Each structure stands twice: as C-alpha cells, then as structure tokens.
XYZ file of N, CA, C and O in Angstrom:
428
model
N 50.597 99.802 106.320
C 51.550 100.720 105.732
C 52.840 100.758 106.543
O 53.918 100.712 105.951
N 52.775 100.847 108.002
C 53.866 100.862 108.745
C 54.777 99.877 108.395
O 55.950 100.191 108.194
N 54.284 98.369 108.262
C 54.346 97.318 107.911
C 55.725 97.290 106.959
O 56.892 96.971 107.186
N 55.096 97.724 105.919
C 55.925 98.224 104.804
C 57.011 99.099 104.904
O 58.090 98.601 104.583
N 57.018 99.903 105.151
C 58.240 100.526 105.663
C 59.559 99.903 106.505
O 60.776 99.933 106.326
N 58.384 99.142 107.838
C 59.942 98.565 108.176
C 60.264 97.564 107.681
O 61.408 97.271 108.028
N 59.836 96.875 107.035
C 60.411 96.218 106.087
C 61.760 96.879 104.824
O 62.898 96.565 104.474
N 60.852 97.812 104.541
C 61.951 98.169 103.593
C 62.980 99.102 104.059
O 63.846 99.558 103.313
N 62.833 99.478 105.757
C 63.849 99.637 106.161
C 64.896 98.824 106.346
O 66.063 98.987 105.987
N 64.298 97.749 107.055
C 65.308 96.382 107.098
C 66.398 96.054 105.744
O 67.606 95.817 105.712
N 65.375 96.161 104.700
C 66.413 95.308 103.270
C 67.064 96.575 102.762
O 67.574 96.483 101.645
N 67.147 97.871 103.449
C 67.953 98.950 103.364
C 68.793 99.051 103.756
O 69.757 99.451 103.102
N 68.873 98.683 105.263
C 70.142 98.689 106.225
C 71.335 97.687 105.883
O 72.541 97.877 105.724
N 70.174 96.039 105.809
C 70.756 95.123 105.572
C 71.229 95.482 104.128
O 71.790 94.424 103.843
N 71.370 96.272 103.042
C 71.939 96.046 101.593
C 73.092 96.976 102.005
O 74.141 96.779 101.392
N 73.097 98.068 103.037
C 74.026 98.915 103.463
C 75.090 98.540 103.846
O 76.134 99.037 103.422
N 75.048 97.398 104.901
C 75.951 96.633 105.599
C 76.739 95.813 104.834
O 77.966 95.892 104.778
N 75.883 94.830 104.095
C 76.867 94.286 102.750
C 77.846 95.230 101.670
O 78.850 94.869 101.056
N 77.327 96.248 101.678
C 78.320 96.986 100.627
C 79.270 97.340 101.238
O 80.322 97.353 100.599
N 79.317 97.729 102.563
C 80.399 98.301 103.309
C 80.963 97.051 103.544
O 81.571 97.551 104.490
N 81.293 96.006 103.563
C 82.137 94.788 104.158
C 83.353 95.263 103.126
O 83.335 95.855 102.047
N 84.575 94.648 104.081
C 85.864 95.318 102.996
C 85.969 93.743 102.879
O 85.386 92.823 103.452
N 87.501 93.838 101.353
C 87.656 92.388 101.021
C 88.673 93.423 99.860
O 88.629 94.509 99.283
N 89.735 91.968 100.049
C 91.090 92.030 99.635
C 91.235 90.963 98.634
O 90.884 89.807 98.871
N 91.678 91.286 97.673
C 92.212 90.010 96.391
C 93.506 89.889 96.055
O 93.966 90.724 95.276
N 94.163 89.073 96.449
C 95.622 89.277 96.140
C 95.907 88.217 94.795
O 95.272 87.181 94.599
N 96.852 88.661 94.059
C 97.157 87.849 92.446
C 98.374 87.976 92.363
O 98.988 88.959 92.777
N 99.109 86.525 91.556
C 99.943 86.021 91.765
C 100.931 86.790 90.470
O 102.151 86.747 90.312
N 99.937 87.438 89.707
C 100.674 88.050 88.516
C 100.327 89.379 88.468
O 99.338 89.772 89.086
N 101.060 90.180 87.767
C 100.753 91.518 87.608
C 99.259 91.631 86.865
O 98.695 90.551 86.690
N 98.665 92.659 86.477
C 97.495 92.720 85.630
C 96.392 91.602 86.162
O 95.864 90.908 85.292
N 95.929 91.343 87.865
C 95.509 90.386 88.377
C 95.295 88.579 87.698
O 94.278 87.887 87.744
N 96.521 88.272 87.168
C 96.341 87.326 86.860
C 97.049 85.876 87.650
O 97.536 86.172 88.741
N 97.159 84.648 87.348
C 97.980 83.535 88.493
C 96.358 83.617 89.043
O 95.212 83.973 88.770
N 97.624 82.721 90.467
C 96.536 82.156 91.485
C 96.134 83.403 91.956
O 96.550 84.494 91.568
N 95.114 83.130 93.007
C 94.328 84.439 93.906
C 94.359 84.115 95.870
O 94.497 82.980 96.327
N 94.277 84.757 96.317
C 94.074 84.746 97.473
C 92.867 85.826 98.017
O 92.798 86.893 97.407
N 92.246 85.671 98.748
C 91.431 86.301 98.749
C 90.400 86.514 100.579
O 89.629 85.650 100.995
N 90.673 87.688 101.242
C 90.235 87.832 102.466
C 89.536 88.934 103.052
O 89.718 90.099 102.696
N 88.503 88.474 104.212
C 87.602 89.846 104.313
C 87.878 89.886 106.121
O 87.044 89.837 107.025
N 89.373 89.992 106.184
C 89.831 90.073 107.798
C 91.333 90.581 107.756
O 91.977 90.620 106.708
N 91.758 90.910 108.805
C 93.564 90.995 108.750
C 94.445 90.033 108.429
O 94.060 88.906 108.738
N 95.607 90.106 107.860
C 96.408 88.718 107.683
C 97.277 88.985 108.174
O 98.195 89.515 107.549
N 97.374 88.685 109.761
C 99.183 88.851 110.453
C 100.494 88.427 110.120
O 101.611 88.876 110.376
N 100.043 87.368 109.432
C 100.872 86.807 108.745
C 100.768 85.731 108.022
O 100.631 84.587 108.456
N 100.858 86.217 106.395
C 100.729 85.461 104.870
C 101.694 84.176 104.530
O 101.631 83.395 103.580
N 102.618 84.229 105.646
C 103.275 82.705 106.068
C 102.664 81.976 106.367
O 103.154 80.857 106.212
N 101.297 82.009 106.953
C 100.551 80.871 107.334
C 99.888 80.665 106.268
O 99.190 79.664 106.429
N 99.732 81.203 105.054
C 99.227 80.849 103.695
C 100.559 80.299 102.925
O 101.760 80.152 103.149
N 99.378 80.033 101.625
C 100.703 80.070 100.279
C 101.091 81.222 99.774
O 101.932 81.167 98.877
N 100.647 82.394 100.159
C 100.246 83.426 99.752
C 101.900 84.902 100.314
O 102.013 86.056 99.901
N 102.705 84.244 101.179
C 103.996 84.770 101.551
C 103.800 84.810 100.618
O 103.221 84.002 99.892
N 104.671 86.713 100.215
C 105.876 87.379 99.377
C 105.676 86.557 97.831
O 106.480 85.887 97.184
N 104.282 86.920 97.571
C 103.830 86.081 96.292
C 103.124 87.091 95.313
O 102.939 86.850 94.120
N 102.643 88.583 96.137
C 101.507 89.010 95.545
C 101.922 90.010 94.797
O 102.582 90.858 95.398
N 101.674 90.236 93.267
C 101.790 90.959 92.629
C 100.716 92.396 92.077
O 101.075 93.500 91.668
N 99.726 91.997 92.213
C 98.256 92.937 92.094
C 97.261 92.538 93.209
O 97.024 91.514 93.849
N 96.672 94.105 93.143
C 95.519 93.759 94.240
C 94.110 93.871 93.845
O 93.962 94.426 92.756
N 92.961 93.469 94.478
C 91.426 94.637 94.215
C 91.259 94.716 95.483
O 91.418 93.794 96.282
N 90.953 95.747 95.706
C 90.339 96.424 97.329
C 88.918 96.587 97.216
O 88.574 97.208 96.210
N 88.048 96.217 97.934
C 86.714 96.283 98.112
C 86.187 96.883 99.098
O 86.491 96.095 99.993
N 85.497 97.877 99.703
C 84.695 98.452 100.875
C 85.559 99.378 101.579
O 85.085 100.453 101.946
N 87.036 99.025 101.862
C 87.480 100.259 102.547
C 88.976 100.440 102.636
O 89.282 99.270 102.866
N 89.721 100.870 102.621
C 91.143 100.725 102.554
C 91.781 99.679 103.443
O 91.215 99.103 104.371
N 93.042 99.502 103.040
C 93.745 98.117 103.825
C 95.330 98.852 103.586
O 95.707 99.819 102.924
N 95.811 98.169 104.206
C 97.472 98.579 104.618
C 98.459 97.363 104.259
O 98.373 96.406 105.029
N 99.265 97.267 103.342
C 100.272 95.759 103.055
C 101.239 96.330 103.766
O 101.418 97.543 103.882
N 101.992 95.302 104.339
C 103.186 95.611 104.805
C 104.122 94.905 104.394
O 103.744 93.948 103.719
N 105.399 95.018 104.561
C 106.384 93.490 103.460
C 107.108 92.838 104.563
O 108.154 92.271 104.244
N 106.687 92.803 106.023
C 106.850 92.184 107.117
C 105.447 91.436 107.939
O 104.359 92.002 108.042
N 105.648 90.541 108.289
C 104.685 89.650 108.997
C 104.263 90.538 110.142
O 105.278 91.096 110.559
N 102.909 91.008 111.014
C 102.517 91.238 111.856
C 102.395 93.256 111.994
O 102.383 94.102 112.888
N 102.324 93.199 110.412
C 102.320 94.587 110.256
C 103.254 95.506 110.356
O 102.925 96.664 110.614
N 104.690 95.128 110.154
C 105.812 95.455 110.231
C 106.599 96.037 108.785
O 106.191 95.681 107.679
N 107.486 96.744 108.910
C 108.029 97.128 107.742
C 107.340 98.545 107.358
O 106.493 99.072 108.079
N 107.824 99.131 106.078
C 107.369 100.359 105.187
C 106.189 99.895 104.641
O 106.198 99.419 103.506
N 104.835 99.992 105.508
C 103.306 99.574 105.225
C 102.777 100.688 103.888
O 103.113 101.869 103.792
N 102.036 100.064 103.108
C 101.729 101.267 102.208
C 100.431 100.687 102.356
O 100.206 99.478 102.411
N 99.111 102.128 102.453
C 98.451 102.129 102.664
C 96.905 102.222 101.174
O 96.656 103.351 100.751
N 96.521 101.659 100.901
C 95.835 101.721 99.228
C 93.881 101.768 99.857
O 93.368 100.955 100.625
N 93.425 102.575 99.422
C 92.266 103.206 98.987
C 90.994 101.777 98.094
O 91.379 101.113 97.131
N 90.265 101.696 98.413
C 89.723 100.572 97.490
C 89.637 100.706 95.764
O 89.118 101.723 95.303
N 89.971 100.032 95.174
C 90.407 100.193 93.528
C 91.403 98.720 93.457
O 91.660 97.897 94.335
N 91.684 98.776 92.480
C 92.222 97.953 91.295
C 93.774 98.426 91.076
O 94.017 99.388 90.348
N 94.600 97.849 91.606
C 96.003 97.746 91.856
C 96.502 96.635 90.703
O 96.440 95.458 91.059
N 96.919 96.873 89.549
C 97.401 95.762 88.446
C 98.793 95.545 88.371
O 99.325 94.778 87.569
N 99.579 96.462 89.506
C 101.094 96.297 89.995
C 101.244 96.972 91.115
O 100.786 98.114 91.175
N 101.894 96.417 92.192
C 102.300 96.694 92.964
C 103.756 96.756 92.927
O 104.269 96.968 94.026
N 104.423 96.645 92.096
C 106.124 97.430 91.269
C 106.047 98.402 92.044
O 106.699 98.597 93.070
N 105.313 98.986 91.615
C 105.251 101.039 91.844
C 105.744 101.254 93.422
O 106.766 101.900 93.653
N 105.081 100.767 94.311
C 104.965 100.747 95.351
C 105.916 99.909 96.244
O 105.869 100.046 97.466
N 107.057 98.765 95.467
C 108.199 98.729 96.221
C 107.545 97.115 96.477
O 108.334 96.306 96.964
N 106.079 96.616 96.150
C 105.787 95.910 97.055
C 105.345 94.662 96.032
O 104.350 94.029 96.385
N 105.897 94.327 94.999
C 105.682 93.227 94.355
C 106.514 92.057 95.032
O 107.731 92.094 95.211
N 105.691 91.041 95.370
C 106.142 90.014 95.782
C 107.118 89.997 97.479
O 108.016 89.361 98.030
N 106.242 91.096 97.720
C 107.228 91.484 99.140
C 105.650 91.212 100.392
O 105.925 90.965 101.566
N 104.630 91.268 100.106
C 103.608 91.437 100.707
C 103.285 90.095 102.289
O 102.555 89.116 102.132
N 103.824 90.323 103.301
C 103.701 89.662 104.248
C 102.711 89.365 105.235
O 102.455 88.306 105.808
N 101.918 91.151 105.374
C 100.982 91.235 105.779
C 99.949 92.693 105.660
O 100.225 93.804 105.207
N 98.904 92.263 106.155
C 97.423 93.090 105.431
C 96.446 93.017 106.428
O 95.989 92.000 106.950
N 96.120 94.391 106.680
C 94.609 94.499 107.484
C 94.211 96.064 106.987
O 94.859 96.987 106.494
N 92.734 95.864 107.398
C 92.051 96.679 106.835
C 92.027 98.035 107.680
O 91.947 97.931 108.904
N 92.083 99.141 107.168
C 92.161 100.385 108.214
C 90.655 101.603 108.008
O 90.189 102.522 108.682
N 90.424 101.152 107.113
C 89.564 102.293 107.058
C 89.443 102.979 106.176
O 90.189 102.544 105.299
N 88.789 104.085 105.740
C 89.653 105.112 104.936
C 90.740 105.982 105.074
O 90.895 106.786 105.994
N 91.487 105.791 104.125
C 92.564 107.225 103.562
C 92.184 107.790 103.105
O 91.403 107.585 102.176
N 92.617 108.985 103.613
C 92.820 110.490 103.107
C 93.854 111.214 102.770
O 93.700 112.380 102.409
C-alpha cells in the first residue's frame, strides 16, 4: 500500500512541475498568425533570432513574462499575465518586441 502512494505521489509532483513550466509564443501576425517563435527561458536579446521587432501577438503559458522594445530588458517593459494576447497594438508593442523573460506572477 505504501508502495502505492509513493508512487502516486511521484506522478503528482512530477504532473505539478510540468504545468508550472512557463513558455512564450511569439506570432508574426496579429490574431496569432505568420511565423512563430517560441521559448521556455529569457531572450536578452531577439537580435540573435529572426524574431527582432517582428512580434505581433503572444500566448503566455505557466507564469507571467515582461517584453521590452529594447534588447537586454531595456525600454518601457510591459508586463502580461499568462493568456492569449491577439495584439500587442494596445500596448505600444507591435513589432517593437526586443526582449522577454519570465517574472513570475503579476498582480
């Protein structure tokens, strides 16, 4: 019986840990459409991609992230909540997006 348990403690923790991993989708068109980019780390700078001052929509996965429209986290950073971003217009930050790391939650 013990047996059992930690077991299904294990594939508990371990299903816990996967849901919490954050991950970023960046799209080349408004309404996530175009190419994609796509990362589950900071991007100091989206110059070292194809992905410079390209991104028009986002999806946020696991935990909030911060764009900035300067390389190395620089500039008027706006900070987004995990959800489904189908313009980033609103926010000043279409096609301005340089760099991105993950912070945590907002409140």
């Amino acid at each position: 019986m013990r047996s059992l348990l930690f077991i299904a403690m294990i594939f508990a923790t371990s299903g816990a840990a996967t849901a919490l991993a954050s991950e970023i989708t960046f799209f080349e068109n408004d309404n996530f459409g175009g190419r994609r980019f796509n990362s589950t780390g900071s991007i100091a700078n989206l110059g070292d991609t194809s992905f410079n001052d390209r991104a028009s929509s986002v999806v946020i996965r696991g935990s909030a992230w911060q764009l900035c429209p300067d390389a190395f986290f620089r500039g008027r950073c706006v900070t987004l909540n995990p959800g489904d971003y189908p313009s980033l217009g609103a926010m000043g930050l279409n096609d301005r997006v340089s760099s991105a790391r993950e912070v945590g939650w907002s409140g």
